[in-house]
Coordinates of C-alpha atoms and ligand atoms in Angstrom, one line a residue:
X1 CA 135.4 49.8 40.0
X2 CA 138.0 47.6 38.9
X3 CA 140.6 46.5 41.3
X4 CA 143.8 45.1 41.0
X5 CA 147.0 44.4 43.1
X6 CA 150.3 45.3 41.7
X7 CA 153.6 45.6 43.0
X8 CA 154.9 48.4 44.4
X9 CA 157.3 49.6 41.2
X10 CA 154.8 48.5 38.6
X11 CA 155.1 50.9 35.7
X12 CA 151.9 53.4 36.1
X13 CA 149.5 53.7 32.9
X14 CA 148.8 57.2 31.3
X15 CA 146.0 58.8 33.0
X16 CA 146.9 57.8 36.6
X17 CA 146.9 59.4 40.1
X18 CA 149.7 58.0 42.6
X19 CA 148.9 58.4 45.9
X20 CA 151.0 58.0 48.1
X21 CA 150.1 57.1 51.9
X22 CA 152.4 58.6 54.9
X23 CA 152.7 57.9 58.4
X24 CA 152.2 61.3 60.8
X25 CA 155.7 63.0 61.4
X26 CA 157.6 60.8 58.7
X27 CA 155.8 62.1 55.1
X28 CA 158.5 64.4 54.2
X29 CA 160.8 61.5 54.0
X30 CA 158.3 59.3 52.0
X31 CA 159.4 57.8 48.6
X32 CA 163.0 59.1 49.4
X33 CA 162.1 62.6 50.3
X34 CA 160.7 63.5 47.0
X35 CA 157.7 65.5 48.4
X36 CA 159.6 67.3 51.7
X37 CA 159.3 70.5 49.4
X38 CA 155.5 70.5 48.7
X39 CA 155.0 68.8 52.6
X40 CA 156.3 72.0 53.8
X41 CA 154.7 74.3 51.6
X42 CA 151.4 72.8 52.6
X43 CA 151.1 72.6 56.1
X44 CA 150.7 68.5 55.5
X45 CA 151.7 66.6 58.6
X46 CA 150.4 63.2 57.9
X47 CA 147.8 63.2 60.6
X48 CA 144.5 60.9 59.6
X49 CA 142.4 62.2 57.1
X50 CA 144.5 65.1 55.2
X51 CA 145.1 65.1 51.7
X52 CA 147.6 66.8 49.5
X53 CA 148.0 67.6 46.0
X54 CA 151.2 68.0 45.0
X55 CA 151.6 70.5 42.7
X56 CA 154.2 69.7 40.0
X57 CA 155.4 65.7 40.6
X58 CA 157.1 63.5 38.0
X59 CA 155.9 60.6 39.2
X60 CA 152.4 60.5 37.2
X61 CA 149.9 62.5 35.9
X62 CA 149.1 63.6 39.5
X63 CA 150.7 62.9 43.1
X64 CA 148.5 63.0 46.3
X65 CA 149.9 62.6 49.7
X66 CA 147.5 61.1 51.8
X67 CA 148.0 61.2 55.9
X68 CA 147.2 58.1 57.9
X69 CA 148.4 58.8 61.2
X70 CA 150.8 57.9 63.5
X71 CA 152.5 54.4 62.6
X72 CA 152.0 52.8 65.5
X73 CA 148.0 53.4 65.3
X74 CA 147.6 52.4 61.5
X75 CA 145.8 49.3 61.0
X76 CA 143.4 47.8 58.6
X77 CA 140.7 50.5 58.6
X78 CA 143.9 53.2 58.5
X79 CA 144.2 51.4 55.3
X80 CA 140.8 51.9 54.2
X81 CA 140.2 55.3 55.2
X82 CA 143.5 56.0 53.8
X83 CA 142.4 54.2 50.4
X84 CA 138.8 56.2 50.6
X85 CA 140.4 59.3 51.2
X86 CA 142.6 59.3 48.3
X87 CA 139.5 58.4 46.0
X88 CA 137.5 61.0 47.1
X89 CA 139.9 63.5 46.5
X90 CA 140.3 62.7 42.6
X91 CA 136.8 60.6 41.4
X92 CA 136.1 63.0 39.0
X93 CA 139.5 64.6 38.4
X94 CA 139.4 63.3 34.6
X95 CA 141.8 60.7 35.4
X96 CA 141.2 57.4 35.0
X97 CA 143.6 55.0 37.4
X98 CA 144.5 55.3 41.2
X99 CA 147.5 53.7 42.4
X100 CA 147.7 53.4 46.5
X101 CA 151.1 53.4 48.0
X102 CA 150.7 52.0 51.5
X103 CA 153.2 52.7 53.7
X104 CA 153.3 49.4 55.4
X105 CA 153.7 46.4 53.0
X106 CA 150.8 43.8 54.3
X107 CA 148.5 41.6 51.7
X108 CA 145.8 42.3 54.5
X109 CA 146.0 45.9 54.5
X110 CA 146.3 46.1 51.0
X111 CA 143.2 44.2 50.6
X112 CA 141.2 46.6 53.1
X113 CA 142.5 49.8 51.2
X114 CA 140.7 48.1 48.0
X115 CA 138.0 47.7 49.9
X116 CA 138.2 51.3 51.1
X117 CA 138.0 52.1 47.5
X118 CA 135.0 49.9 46.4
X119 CA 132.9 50.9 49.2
X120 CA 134.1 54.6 48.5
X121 CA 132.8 54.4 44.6
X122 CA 129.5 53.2 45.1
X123 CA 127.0 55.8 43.9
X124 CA 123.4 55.6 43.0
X125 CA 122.8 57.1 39.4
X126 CA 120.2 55.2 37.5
X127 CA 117.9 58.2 37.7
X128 CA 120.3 60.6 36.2
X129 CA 120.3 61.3 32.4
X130 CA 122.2 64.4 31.6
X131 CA 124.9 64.5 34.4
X132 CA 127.9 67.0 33.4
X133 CA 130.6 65.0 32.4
X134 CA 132.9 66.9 34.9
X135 CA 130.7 65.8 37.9
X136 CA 130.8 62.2 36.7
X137 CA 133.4 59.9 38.4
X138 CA 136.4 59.2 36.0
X139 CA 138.7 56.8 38.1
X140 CA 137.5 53.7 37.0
X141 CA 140.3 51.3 38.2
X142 CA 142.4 50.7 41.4
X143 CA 145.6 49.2 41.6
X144 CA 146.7 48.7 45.0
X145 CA 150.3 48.3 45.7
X146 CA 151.3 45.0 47.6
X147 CA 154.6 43.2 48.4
X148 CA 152.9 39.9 47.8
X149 CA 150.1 40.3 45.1
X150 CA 148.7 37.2 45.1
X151 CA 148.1 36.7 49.1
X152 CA 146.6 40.3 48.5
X153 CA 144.3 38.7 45.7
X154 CA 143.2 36.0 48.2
X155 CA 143.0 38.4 51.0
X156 CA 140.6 40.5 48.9
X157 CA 138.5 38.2 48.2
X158 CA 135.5 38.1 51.0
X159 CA 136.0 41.9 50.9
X160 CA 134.6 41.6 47.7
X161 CA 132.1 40.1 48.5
X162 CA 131.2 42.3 51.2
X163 CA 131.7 45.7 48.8
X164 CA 129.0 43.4 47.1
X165 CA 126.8 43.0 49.4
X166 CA 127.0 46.2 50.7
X167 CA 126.2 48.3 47.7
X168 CA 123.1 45.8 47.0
X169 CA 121.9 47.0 50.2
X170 CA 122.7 50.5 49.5
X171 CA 120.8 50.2 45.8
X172 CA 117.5 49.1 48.0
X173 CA 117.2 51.4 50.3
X174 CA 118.5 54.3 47.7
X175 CA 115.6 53.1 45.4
X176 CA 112.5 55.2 45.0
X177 CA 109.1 54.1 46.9
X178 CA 107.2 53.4 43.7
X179 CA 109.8 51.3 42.1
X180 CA 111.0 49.8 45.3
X181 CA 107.4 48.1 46.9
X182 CA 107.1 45.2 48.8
X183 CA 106.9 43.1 45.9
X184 CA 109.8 44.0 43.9
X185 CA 111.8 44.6 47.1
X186 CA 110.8 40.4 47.3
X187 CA 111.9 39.9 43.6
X188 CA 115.2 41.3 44.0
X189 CA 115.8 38.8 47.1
X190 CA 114.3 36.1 45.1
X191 CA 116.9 36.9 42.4
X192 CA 119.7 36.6 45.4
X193 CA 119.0 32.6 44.3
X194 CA 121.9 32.8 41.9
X195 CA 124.3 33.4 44.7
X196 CA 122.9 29.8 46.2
X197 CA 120.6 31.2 49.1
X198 CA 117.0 29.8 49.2
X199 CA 114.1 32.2 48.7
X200 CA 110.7 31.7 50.0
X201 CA 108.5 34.5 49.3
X202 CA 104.8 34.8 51.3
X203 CA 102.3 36.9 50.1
X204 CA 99.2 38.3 51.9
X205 CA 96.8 35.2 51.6
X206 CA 100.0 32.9 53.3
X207 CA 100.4 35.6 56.3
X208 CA 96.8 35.5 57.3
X209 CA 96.6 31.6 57.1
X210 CA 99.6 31.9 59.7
X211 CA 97.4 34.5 61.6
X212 CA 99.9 37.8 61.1
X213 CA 96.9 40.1 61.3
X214 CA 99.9 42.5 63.2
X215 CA 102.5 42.5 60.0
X216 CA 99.2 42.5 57.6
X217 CA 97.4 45.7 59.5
X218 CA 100.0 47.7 58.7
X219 CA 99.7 47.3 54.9
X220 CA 96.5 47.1 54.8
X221 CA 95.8 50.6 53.4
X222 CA 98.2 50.1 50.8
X223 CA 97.6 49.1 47.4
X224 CA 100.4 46.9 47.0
X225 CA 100.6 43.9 48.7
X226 CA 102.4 43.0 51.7
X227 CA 105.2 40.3 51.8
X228 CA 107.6 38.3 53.9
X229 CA 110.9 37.1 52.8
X230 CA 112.5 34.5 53.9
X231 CA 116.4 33.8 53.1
X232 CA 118.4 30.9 54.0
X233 CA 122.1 30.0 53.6
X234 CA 122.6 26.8 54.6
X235 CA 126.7 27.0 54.9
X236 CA 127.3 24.7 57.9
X237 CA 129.2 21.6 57.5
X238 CA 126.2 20.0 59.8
X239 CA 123.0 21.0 57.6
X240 CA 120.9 20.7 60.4
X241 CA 122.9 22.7 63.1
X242 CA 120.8 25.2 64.6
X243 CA 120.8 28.8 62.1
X244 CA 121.6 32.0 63.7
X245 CA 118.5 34.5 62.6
X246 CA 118.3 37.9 61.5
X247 CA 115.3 40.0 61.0
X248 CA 114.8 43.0 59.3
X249 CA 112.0 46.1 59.5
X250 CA 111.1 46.6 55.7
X251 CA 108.3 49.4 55.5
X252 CA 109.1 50.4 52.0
X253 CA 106.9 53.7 52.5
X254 CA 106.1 55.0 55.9
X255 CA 103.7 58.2 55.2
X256 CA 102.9 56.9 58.7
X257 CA 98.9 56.1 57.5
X258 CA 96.1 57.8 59.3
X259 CA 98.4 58.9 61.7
X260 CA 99.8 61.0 58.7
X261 CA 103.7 62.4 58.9
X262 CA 104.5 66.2 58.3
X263 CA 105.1 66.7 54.7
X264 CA 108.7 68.2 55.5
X265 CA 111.3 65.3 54.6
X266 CA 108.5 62.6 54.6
X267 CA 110.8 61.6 51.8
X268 CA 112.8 60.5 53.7
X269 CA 110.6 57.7 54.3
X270 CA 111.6 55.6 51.6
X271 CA 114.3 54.3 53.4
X272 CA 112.3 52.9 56.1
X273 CA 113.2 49.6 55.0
X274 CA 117.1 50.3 55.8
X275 CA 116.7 47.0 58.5
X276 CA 115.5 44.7 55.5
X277 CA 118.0 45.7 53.3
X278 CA 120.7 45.2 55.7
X279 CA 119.5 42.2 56.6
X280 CA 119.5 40.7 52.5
X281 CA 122.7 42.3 51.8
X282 CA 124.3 40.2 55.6
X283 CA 122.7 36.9 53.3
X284 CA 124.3 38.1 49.9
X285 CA 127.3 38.4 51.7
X286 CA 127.1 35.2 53.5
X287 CA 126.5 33.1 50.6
X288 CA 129.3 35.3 48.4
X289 CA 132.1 34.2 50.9
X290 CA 130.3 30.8 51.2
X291 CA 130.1 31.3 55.2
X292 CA 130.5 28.1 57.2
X293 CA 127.7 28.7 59.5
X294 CA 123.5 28.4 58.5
X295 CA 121.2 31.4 58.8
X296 CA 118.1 32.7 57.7
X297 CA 117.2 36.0 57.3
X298 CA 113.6 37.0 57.7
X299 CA 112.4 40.9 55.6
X300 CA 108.4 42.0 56.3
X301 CA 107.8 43.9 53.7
X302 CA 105.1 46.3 53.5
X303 CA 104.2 49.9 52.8
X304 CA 102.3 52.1 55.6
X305 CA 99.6 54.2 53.5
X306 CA 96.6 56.3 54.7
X307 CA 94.0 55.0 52.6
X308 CA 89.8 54.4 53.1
X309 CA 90.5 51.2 53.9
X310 CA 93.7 51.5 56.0
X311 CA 94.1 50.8 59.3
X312 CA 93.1 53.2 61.9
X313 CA 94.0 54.5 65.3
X314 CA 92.1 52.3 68.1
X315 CA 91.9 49.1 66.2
X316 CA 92.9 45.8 67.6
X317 CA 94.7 43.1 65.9
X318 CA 95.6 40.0 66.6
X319 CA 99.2 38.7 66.3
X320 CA 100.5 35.5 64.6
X321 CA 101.6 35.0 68.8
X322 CA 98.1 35.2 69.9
X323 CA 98.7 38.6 71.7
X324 CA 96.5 41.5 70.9
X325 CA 97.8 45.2 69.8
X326 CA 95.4 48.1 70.5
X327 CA 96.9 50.5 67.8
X328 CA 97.4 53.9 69.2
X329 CA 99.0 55.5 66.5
X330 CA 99.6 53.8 62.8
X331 CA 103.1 55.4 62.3
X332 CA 104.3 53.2 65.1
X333 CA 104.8 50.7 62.2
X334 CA 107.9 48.9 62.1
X335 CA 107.3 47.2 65.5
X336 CA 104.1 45.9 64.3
X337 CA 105.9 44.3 61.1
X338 CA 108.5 43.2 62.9
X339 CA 105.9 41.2 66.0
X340 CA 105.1 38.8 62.9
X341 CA 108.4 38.5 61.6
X342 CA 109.9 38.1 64.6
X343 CA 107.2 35.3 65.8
X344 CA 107.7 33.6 62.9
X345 CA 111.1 33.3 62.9
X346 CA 111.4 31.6 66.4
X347 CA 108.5 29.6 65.8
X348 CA 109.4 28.0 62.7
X349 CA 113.2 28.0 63.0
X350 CA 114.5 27.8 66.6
X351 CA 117.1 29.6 66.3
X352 CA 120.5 30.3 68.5
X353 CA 119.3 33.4 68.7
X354 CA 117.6 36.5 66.6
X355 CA 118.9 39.9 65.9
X356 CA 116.6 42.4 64.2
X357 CA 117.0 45.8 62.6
X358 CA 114.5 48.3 62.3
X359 CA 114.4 52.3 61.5
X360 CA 112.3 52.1 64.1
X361 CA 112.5 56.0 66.4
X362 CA 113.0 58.8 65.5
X363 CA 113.7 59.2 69.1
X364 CA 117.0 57.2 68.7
X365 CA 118.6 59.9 66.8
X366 CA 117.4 62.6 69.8
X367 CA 119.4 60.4 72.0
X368 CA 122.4 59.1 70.0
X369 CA 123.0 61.5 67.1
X370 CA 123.8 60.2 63.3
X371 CA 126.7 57.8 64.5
X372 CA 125.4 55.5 66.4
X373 CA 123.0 52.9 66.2
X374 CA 121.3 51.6 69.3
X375 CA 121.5 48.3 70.6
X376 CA 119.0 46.6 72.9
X377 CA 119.5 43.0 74.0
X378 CA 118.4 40.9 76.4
X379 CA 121.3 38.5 76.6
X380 CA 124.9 40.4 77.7
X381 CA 127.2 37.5 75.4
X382 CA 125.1 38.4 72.2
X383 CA 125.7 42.4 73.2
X384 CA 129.1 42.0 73.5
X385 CA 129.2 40.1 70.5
X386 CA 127.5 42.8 68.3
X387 CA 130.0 45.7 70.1
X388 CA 133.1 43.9 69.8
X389 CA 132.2 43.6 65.7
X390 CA 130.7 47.0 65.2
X391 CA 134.1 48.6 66.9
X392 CA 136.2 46.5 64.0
X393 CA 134.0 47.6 61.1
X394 CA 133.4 50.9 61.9
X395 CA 129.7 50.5 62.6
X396 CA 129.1 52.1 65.8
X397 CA 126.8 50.8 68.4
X398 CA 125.7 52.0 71.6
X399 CA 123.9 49.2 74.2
X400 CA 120.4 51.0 75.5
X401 CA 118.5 49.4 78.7
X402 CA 115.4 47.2 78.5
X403 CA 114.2 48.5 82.1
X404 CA 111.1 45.9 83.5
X405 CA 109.6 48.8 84.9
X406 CA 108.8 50.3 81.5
X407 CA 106.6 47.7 80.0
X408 CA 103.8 48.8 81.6
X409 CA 103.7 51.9 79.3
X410 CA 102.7 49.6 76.9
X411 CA 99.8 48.0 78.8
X412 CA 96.4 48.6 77.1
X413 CA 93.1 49.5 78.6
X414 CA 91.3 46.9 76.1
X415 CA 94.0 44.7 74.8
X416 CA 97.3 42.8 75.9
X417 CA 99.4 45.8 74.4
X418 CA 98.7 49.0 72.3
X419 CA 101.9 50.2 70.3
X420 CA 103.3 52.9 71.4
X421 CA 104.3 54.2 75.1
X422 CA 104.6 57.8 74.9
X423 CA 107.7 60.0 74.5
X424 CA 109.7 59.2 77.1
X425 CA 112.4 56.8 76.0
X426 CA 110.9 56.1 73.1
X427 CA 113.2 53.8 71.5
X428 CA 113.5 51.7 74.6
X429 CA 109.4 50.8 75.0
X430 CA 109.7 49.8 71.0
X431 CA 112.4 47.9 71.8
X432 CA 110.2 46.6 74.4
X433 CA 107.2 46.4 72.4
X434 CA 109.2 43.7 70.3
X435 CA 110.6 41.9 73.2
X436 CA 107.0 40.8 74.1
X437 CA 107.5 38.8 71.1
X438 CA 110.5 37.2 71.9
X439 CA 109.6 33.6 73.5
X440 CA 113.2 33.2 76.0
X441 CA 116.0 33.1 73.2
X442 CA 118.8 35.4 73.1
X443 CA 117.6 38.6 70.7
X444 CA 119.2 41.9 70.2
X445 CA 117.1 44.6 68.5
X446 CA 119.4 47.5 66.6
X447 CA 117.2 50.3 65.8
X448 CA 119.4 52.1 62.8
X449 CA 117.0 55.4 62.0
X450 CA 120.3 57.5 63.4
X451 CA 122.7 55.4 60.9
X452 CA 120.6 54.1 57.7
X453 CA 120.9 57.2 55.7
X454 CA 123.6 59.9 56.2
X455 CA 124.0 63.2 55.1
X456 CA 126.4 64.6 54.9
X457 CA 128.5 61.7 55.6
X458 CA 131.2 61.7 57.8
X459 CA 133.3 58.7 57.0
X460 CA 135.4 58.1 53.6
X461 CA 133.8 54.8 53.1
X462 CA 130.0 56.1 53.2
X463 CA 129.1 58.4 50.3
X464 CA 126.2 60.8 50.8
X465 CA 122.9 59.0 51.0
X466 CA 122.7 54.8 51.9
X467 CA 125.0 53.2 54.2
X468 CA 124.3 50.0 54.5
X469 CA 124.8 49.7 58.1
X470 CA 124.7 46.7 59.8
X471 CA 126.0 44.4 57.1
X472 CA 129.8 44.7 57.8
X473 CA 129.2 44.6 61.7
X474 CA 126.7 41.5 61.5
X475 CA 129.1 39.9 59.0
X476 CA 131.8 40.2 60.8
X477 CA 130.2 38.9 64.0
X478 CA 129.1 36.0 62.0
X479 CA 132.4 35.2 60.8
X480 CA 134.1 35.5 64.3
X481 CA 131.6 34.0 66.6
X482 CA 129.3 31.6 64.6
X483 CA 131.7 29.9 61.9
X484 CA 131.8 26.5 61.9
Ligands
BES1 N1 110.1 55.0 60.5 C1 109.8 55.8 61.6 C2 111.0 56.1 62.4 C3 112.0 57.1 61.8 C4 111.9 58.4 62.1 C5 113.1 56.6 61.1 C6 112.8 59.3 61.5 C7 114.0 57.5 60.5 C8 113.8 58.8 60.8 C9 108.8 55.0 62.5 O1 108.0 54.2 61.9 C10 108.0 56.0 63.3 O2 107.3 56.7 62.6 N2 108.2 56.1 64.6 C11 107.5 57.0 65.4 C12 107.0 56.3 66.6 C13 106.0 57.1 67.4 C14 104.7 57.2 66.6 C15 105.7 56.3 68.6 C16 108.5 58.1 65.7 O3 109.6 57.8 65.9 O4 108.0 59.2 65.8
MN2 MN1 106.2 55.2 61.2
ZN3 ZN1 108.6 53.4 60.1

């Protein structure tokens, strides 16, 4: 999608939509009253989220209306819904431009309307070879209308980056498990070089010399081998100030091993390494804005198979910690992956503090819904921290308790743990299952299986399929809380 930032009477080119963006209660005086005709015959008030075609209009090829609200409540992600909205109506209308009208003049809120767009447009279609030409998406350029074009430009320009970053991570976790694996999921990172991160890449013989016999169990039945990314950006003007860390659940295939999933939607599986990609596409969009502020970003990368030589219910394994795990059940995965990853990263980096996503429970979406993600922290600033930016990004969160009196359920008759703690609050003994291998630093655990995937979407920015949750919101945290 190409974007570009015109002024507001720039002469339209053949093939273009107009759309036109009204405040609730005041559209049928927009652009001089023009539409107060078609307003009225449509029952179009303006309010968030309507669209209207307007049958008829001189003004180019096609005229939308597009609602945003009351005026007093619009604000940047008015613009971008607003922006979104209007795509979505027309993608595959045949036409080829979309011009955005906003009704409030602002370089910044012209930039989040193109962002709206970009993040709107992304689709997944490698796979598809003889798509009807009326289903494809026609509009292939934005021009956003701006009273000053070239603060717009400037304005745009991290946004791009994160539209970047965030269809990268969408393209992961949209990718099929036999193309995806852990070791092209690690070549893709590897390739993220370009953008000026570092890329270390550990294979199986490097994880057991560290003693990850936790991360390694898991692929063990698996004929591909198991890996562990590790990103850094090194953006602080002190190289050696302490990195913020992020770590990210990457089970590229969870058929759940011995402990073998239902067949119904185990599919759905392939995006069980939504907390990996999330994680790479927060250090693609790090390094694309050139953040002032170092981090790492740490993927385990595996696939859970059932397999002769896979791991098995009642085995013991022994962390890179030292701590023992008595496996109950090998579809408990991701917190077994992540007790390596997690390790690792506080050993070997020391950092200000760790945040990990995982598409960890399904019990998460029994208790949240598709929405939210849940949030589990044991430090209150970091929890705020990750709210206050999931609120502005539209990523929403909801904080969970770690309650002492629940790690017991994950007390083992033979070892120091066993993996899972039965179905009561599920999501909160994983969470707790991960905690035991956090050594006193501030560490927040989102577990995203409500919010990596989503269909049907409910947003304007989120087509069907991969979010990409969890790169805006950590982003954005980044950018407000840890810049230099
Ligand atoms: N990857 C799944 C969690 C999941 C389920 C994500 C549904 C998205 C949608 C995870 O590895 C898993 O299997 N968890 C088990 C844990 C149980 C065995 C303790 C679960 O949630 O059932
Ligand atoms: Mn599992
Ligand atoms: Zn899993």
């Amino acid at each position: 999608m190409l974007i570009e930032f015109v002024s507001a009477d720039a002469a339209l080119s053949e093939k273009s939509v107009l759309a036109v963006v009204v405040f609730e209660g005041e559209a049928d005086k927009a652009e001089g009253g023009a539409y107060a005709k078609a307003i009225a015959a449509g029952r179009f008030t303006g309010a968030k989220g309507q669209v209207l075609d307007v049958l008829g209009a001189e003004a180019a090829d096609r005229v939308l209306l597009v609602g945003a609200g009351k005026a007093d409540g619009f604000d940047a992600m008015g613009a971008e819904h607003a922006a979104a909205s209007a795509y979505g109506a027309v993608k595959a209308s045949g036409l080829k431009t979309l011009r955005v009208k906003l009704p409030a003049g602002e370089a910044a809120l012209a930039a989040r309307a193109a962002l709206g767009v970009r993040l709107a447009s992304y689709r997944f279609d490698k796979y598809r070879t003889k798509e009807p030409a009326d289903k494809k998406p026609s509009i292939a350029k934005a021009e956003i209308a701006a009273g000053d074009t070239a603060a717009a430009r400037t304005a745009f320009a991290p946004l791009a980056a994160l539209a970047d970053a965030v269809s990268f991570s969408r393209d992961l976790v949209s990718e099929p498990p036999n193309v995806l694996y852990p070791a092209e999921f690690a070549g893709r990172v590897k390739a993220l070089e370009a953008l000026g991160l570092e890329v270390e890449i550990l294979g199986e013989a490097e994880m057991e010399k560290l003693g990850m016999g936790s991360l390694l169990g898991v692929g063990q039945g698996s004929i591909r081998d198991s890996q562990l990314a590790i990103i850094k950006w090194n953006g602080a003007r002190d190289a050696s100030a302490q990195p913020v860390a992020f770590i990210g659940k990457g089970v590229c295939f969870d058929t759940g091993g011995i402990s073998l999933k239902p067949a119904d939607g185990m599919e759905d599986m392939k995006w069980d390494m939504g907390g990996a990609a999330a994680v790479a596409g927060l250090m693609h969009v790090l390094a694309g804005r050139k953040a002032k502020v170092n981090a790492v970003g740490i993927l385990g990368l595996v696939e859970n198979m059932p397999d002769g030589n896979a791991q098995r219910p009642g085995d013991v394994v022994t962390s890179m910690s030292g701590q023992t795990i008595e496996i109950i059940n090998t579809d408990a995965e991701g917190r077994l992956v992540l007790a390596d990853a997690v390790w690792y990263c506080q050993e070997r980096f020391k950092p200000k503090f760790m945040v990990d996503l995982a598409t960890l429970t399904g019990a998460i979406i029994i208790a949240l819904g598709n929405d939210y993600a849940g949030l589990f922290s044991n430090n209150d600033e970091l929890s705020e921290n990750l709210l206050a930016a999931s609120k502005t990004e539209g990523e929403p969160l909801w904080r969970l308790p770690l309650p002492p009196q629940y790690d017991k359920n994950i007390d083992s008759m033979i070892a120091d743990m066993k993996n899972t703690g039965g179905r009561p609050g599920g999501s909160i003994t994983a969470a707790m299952f991960i905690q035991r291998f956090v050594n006193g630093l501030p560490w927040a655990h989102l577990d995203i299986a409500s919010t990596a995937w989503k269909k049907p979407s409910t947003v304007p920015t989120i087509p069907d399929g991969a979010t990409g949750f969890g790169v805006r919101l950590l982003n954005r945290m980044v950018e407000e809380k840890y810049e230099d």
